Amino acid sequence: MNSITAKAPSSTANLGPGFDVFGLALDAFYDTVTLTRQKNGISIITGDSIPVSPSKNTAGLVVQYMKKKFKIKSGIQIKIKKGVPAGFGMGSSAASAAATAIAFDRLFGLKLDGNTLVECAGVGERASAGSIHYDNVSASVLGGFVIVRTKPLDVLKVLPPSDLRLVVAVPKMVVPAKKTQVSRSVVPKQIALADSVVNLSNAAAIVAGFVSKDSELIGRSIQDIIVEPARAHLIPGFNSVKKNALRAGALGVTISGAGPSVISFATKKANLAKISSAMKKGFASAKTDCTVVICKPSGGAKTI
Ligand code: HSE
């Protein structure tokens, strides 16, 4: 085989109380990566405004890492087509990294297990996040709902309930170049034990909700009293977006990953169009336009 293409989904990280631990693949947007054998070196082709130097590009970092780890001598051309908006908390770099890891695995017949694919894709996060965290890449590689244990890395996947629906509002705003670093810098370094108990109880209930396929339990447990309050000021109109969505029937509302997108959890029974327009109005109250996407959980990265 000379060339292979893989696509990987967008994702939401944290789901409220699961900071750096929970991820959910979303069928809202996809990145596509084609890897082609070439004589020497690593080259990157893209029509999108992303770095083309391999050591500064998410996919480039993954290829560099996997070439070294698996002693692959061949040169590789990487063609990237971005579909996931970059810098908005939708797992954009993770999607490129996941598609690259899957394409590399198939191109060289490595037959890697899920944890190893996630570890390889996680290297790409360094390009955008500045630190490696595996919540988005795990979701994008494996699909569904994921729980990330670290030291050693151990990623657990649970299939989401079929009636779970998400409404994601992506605000039209200029995000800082190092957005994830900025939004991580405001997260408290120390927390009260009582707060950690509240978040832990909600996180545990979210897991129980996914395992028992109970979307209502998931939705009402999307409550974070530690990270969300610290980051809310970075998102224009966040409190109105959240309040409006809850009034319109969302079961739970929080920041998608490091933001600034906001995500509502609901079931297919809810009036999703009403939740969408409620979120839009919330952003409009802060003079901010947004794009709203109604979506479902997605499967993981795959070759096409
Ligand atoms: N868990 C990470 C954060 C996701 O919230 O900072 C960012 O990609």
Tab-separated table of C-alpha atoms and ligand atoms in Angstrom:
chain	number	residue	atom	x	y	z
A	1	MET	CA	0.000	0.000	0.000
A	2	ASN	CA	1.307	3.410	-0.969
A	3	SER	CA	-1.275	5.795	0.391
A	4	ILE	CA	-4.123	5.804	2.904
A	5	THR	CA	-6.740	8.295	4.088
A	6	ALA	CA	-8.366	8.410	7.521
A	7	LYS	CA	-10.959	10.697	9.010
A	8	ALA	CA	-11.442	11.482	12.692
A	9	PRO	CA	-14.284	13.231	14.521
A	10	SER	CA	-14.465	16.353	16.631
A	11	SER	CA	-14.856	15.819	20.359
A	12	THR	CA	-15.790	17.502	23.593
A	13	ALA	CA	-13.553	17.120	26.631
A	14	ASN	CA	-14.284	17.301	30.365
A	15	LEU	CA	-18.128	16.992	30.181
A	16	GLY	CA	-18.182	19.281	33.222
A	17	PRO	CA	-16.591	17.554	36.202
A	18	GLY	CA	-14.262	15.199	34.273
A	19	PHE	CA	-11.435	17.695	33.663
A	20	ASP	CA	-8.710	16.024	31.561
A	21	VAL	CA	-10.412	12.648	32.150
A	22	PHE	CA	-13.636	12.488	30.101
A	23	GLY	CA	-14.042	12.825	26.352
A	24	LEU	CA	-16.922	12.285	23.945
A	25	ALA	CA	-16.561	11.971	20.167
A	26	LEU	CA	-19.055	14.163	18.299
A	27	ASP	CA	-20.324	13.718	14.750
A	28	ALA	CA	-20.307	17.503	14.241
A	29	PHE	CA	-17.045	17.943	12.265
A	30	TYR	CA	-14.275	15.730	10.841
A	31	ASP	CA	-10.602	16.140	9.875
A	32	THR	CA	-9.181	14.067	7.041
A	33	VAL	CA	-5.532	13.030	6.739
A	34	THR	CA	-3.894	11.198	3.822
A	35	LEU	CA	-0.466	9.633	4.335
A	36	THR	CA	1.557	8.709	1.257
A	37	ARG	CA	4.925	7.007	1.179
A	38	GLN	CA	7.662	9.145	-0.340
A	39	LYS	CA	11.394	8.720	-0.740
A	40	ASN	CA	12.715	10.873	2.086
A	41	GLY	CA	11.652	13.026	4.968
A	42	ILE	CA	8.272	14.299	6.111
A	43	SER	CA	6.393	16.908	4.080
A	44	ILE	CA	3.016	18.499	4.740
A	45	ILE	CA	0.433	19.657	2.210
A	46	THR	CA	-2.667	21.576	3.259
A	47	GLY	CA	-4.982	24.283	2.044
A	48	ASP	CA	-5.728	25.301	5.647
A	49	SER	CA	-3.899	27.943	7.631
A	50	ILE	CA	-1.906	25.645	9.893
A	51	PRO	CA	1.876	25.271	10.302
A	52	VAL	CA	3.532	23.092	7.640
A	53	SER	CA	6.731	22.467	9.540
A	54	PRO	CA	6.436	18.860	10.850
A	55	SER	CA	7.730	19.750	14.307
A	56	LYS	CA	5.081	22.487	14.671
A	57	ASN	CA	2.187	20.589	13.115
A	58	THR	CA	-0.031	18.172	15.045
A	59	ALA	CA	0.013	15.486	12.338
A	60	GLY	CA	3.714	16.071	11.690
A	61	LEU	CA	4.548	15.437	15.346
A	62	VAL	CA	2.560	12.202	15.335
A	63	VAL	CA	4.325	10.974	12.176
A	64	GLN	CA	7.761	11.924	13.571
A	65	TYR	CA	6.999	10.065	16.796
A	66	MET	CA	5.555	6.953	15.147
A	67	LYS	CA	8.365	6.751	12.563
A	68	LYS	CA	10.889	6.717	15.383
A	69	LYS	CA	8.961	4.436	17.740
A	70	PHE	CA	8.267	1.801	15.089
A	71	LYS	CA	11.554	2.247	13.172
A	72	ILE	CA	9.881	3.167	9.867
A	73	LYS	CA	12.477	4.259	7.313
A	74	SER	CA	10.153	5.451	4.524
A	75	GLY	CA	9.595	9.155	3.946
A	76	ILE	CA	5.986	10.314	4.357
A	77	GLN	CA	3.863	12.995	2.768
A	78	ILE	CA	0.994	14.212	4.980
A	79	LYS	CA	-2.052	15.814	3.365
A	80	ILE	CA	-4.408	17.487	5.845
A	81	LYS	CA	-7.959	18.743	5.340
A	82	LYS	CA	-9.344	20.472	8.411
A	83	GLY	CA	-13.061	20.221	9.103
A	84	VAL	CA	-12.967	20.782	12.864
A	85	PRO	CA	-12.756	24.495	13.753
A	86	ALA	CA	-9.393	25.125	15.424
A	87	GLY	CA	-9.185	26.748	18.843
A	88	PHE	CA	-12.845	26.437	19.866
A	89	GLY	CA	-12.821	23.466	22.260
A	90	MET	CA	-13.974	20.953	19.652
A	91	GLY	CA	-10.834	18.785	19.672
A	92	SER	CA	-9.427	20.122	16.412
A	93	SER	CA	-5.783	19.190	16.936
A	94	ALA	CA	-6.870	15.872	18.439
A	95	ALA	CA	-8.857	15.035	15.299
A	96	SER	CA	-5.836	15.601	13.045
A	97	ALA	CA	-3.665	13.624	15.446
A	98	ALA	CA	-6.154	10.741	15.657
A	99	ALA	CA	-6.624	10.515	11.883
A	100	THR	CA	-2.839	10.533	11.452
A	101	ALA	CA	-2.246	7.780	14.034
A	102	ILE	CA	-4.913	5.549	12.463
A	103	ALA	CA	-3.637	6.175	8.921
A	104	PHE	CA	-0.036	5.468	9.991
A	105	ASP	CA	-1.075	2.254	11.741
A	106	ARG	CA	-2.880	0.985	8.634
A	107	LEU	CA	-0.274	2.190	6.105
A	108	PHE	CA	2.491	0.233	7.835
A	109	GLY	CA	0.316	-2.675	9.035
A	110	LEU	CA	1.225	-2.106	12.698
A	111	LYS	CA	-2.056	-3.418	14.211
A	112	LEU	CA	-1.640	-1.238	17.311
A	113	ASP	CA	-4.014	-1.493	20.284
A	114	GLY	CA	-6.216	1.398	21.423
A	115	ASN	CA	-3.944	2.592	24.238
A	116	THR	CA	-0.912	2.739	21.936
A	117	LEU	CA	-2.837	4.603	19.214
A	118	VAL	CA	-3.997	7.119	21.844
A	119	GLU	CA	-0.456	7.504	23.189
A	120	CYS	CA	0.834	8.210	19.654
A	121	ALA	CA	-1.969	10.655	18.839
A	122	GLY	CA	-1.428	12.395	22.200
A	123	VAL	CA	2.009	13.500	21.058
A	124	GLY	CA	0.265	15.748	18.519
A	125	GLU	CA	-1.553	17.646	21.270
A	126	ARG	CA	1.771	19.178	22.270
A	127	ALA	CA	1.646	21.286	19.085
A	128	SER	CA	-1.469	23.152	20.175
A	129	ALA	CA	-2.002	22.584	23.893
A	130	GLY	CA	1.615	22.817	25.003
A	131	SER	CA	1.082	19.819	27.247
A	132	ILE	CA	-0.114	16.296	26.573
A	133	HIS	CA	-3.586	15.431	27.775
A	134	TYR	CA	-5.457	12.547	26.313
A	135	ASP	CA	-9.169	13.352	26.705
A	136	ASN	CA	-9.843	14.660	23.169
A	137	VAL	CA	-7.469	12.299	21.369
A	138	SER	CA	-8.909	9.258	23.158
A	139	ALA	CA	-12.425	10.207	22.079
A	140	SER	CA	-11.307	10.972	18.539
A	141	VAL	CA	-9.322	7.726	18.164
A	142	LEU	CA	-11.768	5.347	19.863
A	143	GLY	CA	-15.123	7.109	19.451
A	144	GLY	CA	-17.938	7.180	22.007
A	145	PHE	CA	-17.415	8.194	25.642
A	146	VAL	CA	-13.939	7.725	27.065
A	147	ILE	CA	-12.400	7.780	30.519
A	148	VAL	CA	-8.660	8.450	30.606
A	149	ARG	CA	-6.511	7.020	33.388
A	150	THR	CA	-2.885	8.095	33.291
A	151	LYS	CA	0.332	6.691	34.756
A	152	PRO	CA	0.141	4.250	33.085
A	153	LEU	CA	-2.157	5.358	30.279
A	154	ASP	CA	-5.313	3.265	30.300
A	155	VAL	CA	-8.243	4.445	28.212
A	156	LEU	CA	-11.705	3.033	28.846
A	157	LYS	CA	-14.436	3.367	26.245
A	158	VAL	CA	-18.174	3.175	26.850
A	159	LEU	CA	-20.773	3.270	24.065
A	160	PRO	CA	-23.116	6.241	24.600
A	161	PRO	CA	-26.900	5.834	24.838
A	162	SER	CA	-28.548	6.042	21.407
A	163	ASP	CA	-30.929	8.846	22.433
A	164	LEU	CA	-28.186	11.256	23.593
A	165	ARG	CA	-28.103	14.528	21.653
A	166	LEU	CA	-25.734	17.465	21.947
A	167	VAL	CA	-26.180	21.076	20.934
A	168	VAL	CA	-22.867	22.855	20.455
A	169	ALA	CA	-22.641	26.632	20.089
A	170	VAL	CA	-19.360	27.810	18.586
A	171	PRO	CA	-18.991	31.576	19.122
A	172	LYS	CA	-17.583	33.750	16.354
A	173	MET	CA	-14.749	35.391	18.207
A	174	VAL	CA	-11.012	35.795	17.999
A	175	VAL	CA	-9.361	33.211	20.212
A	176	PRO	CA	-5.839	33.744	21.593
A	177	ALA	CA	-3.091	31.888	19.686
A	178	LYS	CA	-2.261	29.833	22.783
A	179	LYS	CA	-5.891	29.502	23.850
A	180	THR	CA	-5.566	26.197	25.689
A	181	GLN	CA	-2.599	27.463	27.727
A	182	VAL	CA	-4.570	30.611	28.572
A	183	SER	CA	-7.655	28.703	29.661
A	184	ARG	CA	-5.576	26.210	31.652
A	185	SER	CA	-3.779	29.040	33.427
A	186	VAL	CA	-7.024	30.195	35.110
A	187	VAL	CA	-7.885	26.768	36.537
A	188	PRO	CA	-7.259	26.729	40.320
A	189	LYS	CA	-4.133	24.850	41.414
A	190	GLN	CA	-5.676	23.885	44.742
A	191	ILE	CA	-9.302	23.118	45.547
A	192	ALA	CA	-11.400	22.575	48.650
A	193	LEU	CA	-12.085	18.956	49.519
A	194	ALA	CA	-15.829	19.700	49.651
A	195	ASP	CA	-15.701	20.967	46.037
A	196	SER	CA	-13.836	17.902	44.887
A	197	VAL	CA	-16.520	15.742	46.524
A	198	VAL	CA	-19.260	17.537	44.537
A	199	ASN	CA	-17.370	17.156	41.262
A	200	LEU	CA	-16.438	13.556	41.968
A	201	SER	CA	-20.053	12.622	42.691
A	202	ASN	CA	-21.173	14.177	39.413
A	203	ALA	CA	-18.335	12.533	37.479
A	204	ALA	CA	-19.203	9.144	38.948
A	205	ALA	CA	-22.865	9.679	38.025
A	206	ILE	CA	-21.891	10.556	34.434
A	207	VAL	CA	-20.012	7.268	34.144
A	208	ALA	CA	-22.993	5.406	35.630
A	209	GLY	CA	-25.217	7.217	33.115
A	210	PHE	CA	-23.107	6.098	30.151
A	211	VAL	CA	-22.824	2.535	31.430
A	212	SER	CA	-26.566	2.228	32.103
A	213	LYS	CA	-27.445	4.167	28.887
A	214	ASP	CA	-29.324	6.792	30.884
A	215	SER	CA	-29.048	10.132	29.028
A	216	GLU	CA	-31.070	11.967	31.671
A	217	LEU	CA	-28.654	10.918	34.408
A	218	ILE	CA	-25.720	12.013	32.224
A	219	GLY	CA	-27.375	15.347	31.478
A	220	ARG	CA	-28.275	16.289	35.024
A	221	SER	CA	-24.787	15.318	36.247
A	222	ILE	CA	-23.027	17.704	33.838
A	223	GLN	CA	-22.183	19.988	36.753
A	224	ASP	CA	-18.755	21.366	37.470
A	225	ILE	CA	-18.133	23.738	40.377
A	226	ILE	CA	-14.353	23.904	39.942
A	227	VAL	CA	-13.167	24.501	36.363
A	228	GLU	CA	-16.278	25.987	34.714
A	229	PRO	CA	-16.636	28.928	37.162
A	230	ALA	CA	-12.930	29.716	36.740
A	231	ARG	CA	-13.188	29.793	32.932
A	232	ALA	CA	-16.660	31.294	32.443
A	233	HIS	CA	-15.329	34.868	32.168
A	234	LEU	CA	-13.334	33.887	29.062
A	235	ILE	CA	-16.587	33.232	27.162
A	236	PRO	CA	-18.781	36.247	26.308
A	237	GLY	CA	-22.330	35.661	27.557
A	238	PHE	CA	-21.574	32.222	29.030
A	239	ASN	CA	-23.991	32.563	31.939
A	240	SER	CA	-26.851	33.642	29.643
A	241	VAL	CA	-26.103	30.880	27.136
A	242	LYS	CA	-26.247	28.320	29.937
A	243	LYS	CA	-29.342	29.718	31.635
A	244	ASN	CA	-31.216	30.031	28.330
A	245	ALA	CA	-30.350	26.488	27.243
A	246	LEU	CA	-31.476	25.015	30.582
A	247	ARG	CA	-34.761	26.958	30.357
A	248	ALA	CA	-35.246	25.636	26.812
A	249	GLY	CA	-34.990	22.061	28.056
A	250	ALA	CA	-31.295	21.147	28.072
A	251	LEU	CA	-30.496	18.705	30.883
A	252	GLY	CA	-26.975	20.026	31.431
A	253	VAL	CA	-24.788	22.753	29.923
A	254	THR	CA	-21.068	23.362	30.215
A	255	ILE	CA	-17.965	24.592	28.411
A	256	SER	CA	-16.807	22.258	25.627
A	257	GLY	CA	-13.218	21.357	26.544
A	258	ALA	CA	-11.174	24.491	27.115
A	259	GLY	CA	-13.854	26.581	25.331
A	260	PRO	CA	-15.056	28.904	24.055
A	261	SER	CA	-17.740	26.598	22.582
A	262	VAL	CA	-20.599	25.765	24.911
A	263	ILE	CA	-22.286	22.352	24.856
A	264	SER	CA	-25.786	21.355	25.938
A	265	PHE	CA	-26.731	17.771	26.762
A	266	ALA	CA	-30.224	16.581	25.926
A	267	THR	CA	-32.142	13.585	24.672
A	268	LYS	CA	-33.741	13.210	21.258
A	269	LYS	CA	-37.109	13.945	22.930
A	270	ALA	CA	-36.045	17.541	23.669
A	271	ASN	CA	-36.834	20.478	21.419
A	272	LEU	CA	-33.297	20.766	20.061
A	273	ALA	CA	-34.120	23.679	17.754
A	274	LYS	CA	-35.411	25.598	20.782
A	275	ILE	CA	-32.210	24.868	22.719
A	276	SER	CA	-30.176	26.025	19.685
A	277	SER	CA	-31.955	29.354	19.415
A	278	ALA	CA	-31.809	29.843	23.197
A	279	MET	CA	-28.025	29.423	23.080
A	280	LYS	CA	-27.777	31.779	20.101
A	281	LYS	CA	-29.754	34.413	22.029
A	282	GLY	CA	-27.440	33.961	25.009
A	283	PHE	CA	-24.393	34.747	22.888
A	284	ALA	CA	-26.268	37.585	21.163
A	285	SER	CA	-26.851	39.173	24.603
A	286	ALA	CA	-23.071	39.589	24.729
A	287	LYS	CA	-23.026	40.899	21.133
A	288	THR	CA	-21.457	37.677	19.897
A	289	ASP	CA	-22.653	35.659	16.937
A	290	CYS	CA	-22.315	31.864	16.973
A	291	THR	CA	-22.745	28.764	14.853
A	292	VAL	CA	-24.921	26.102	16.448
A	293	VAL	CA	-24.648	22.408	15.603
A	294	ILE	CA	-27.013	19.695	16.775
A	295	CYS	CA	-25.145	16.396	16.875
A	296	LYS	CA	-24.850	12.871	18.216
A	297	PRO	CA	-21.894	10.961	19.612
A	298	SER	CA	-19.584	9.648	16.895
A	299	GLY	CA	-17.617	6.486	16.314
A	300	GLY	CA	-13.830	6.793	16.254
A	301	ALA	CA	-11.269	7.559	13.563
A	302	LYS	CA	-11.353	5.248	10.553
A	303	THR	CA	-9.845	4.823	7.142
A	304	ILE	CA	-11.995	5.836	4.188
B	1	HSE	N1	-9.163	18.966	29.257
B	1	HSE	C1	-8.548	20.004	28.488
B	1	HSE	C2	-8.842	21.345	29.124
B	1	HSE	C3	-9.084	19.980	27.093
B	1	HSE	O1	-9.990	21.553	29.530
B	1	HSE	O2	-7.933	22.163	29.223
B	1	HSE	C4	-8.453	21.031	26.235
B	1	HSE	O3	-8.205	20.566	24.967
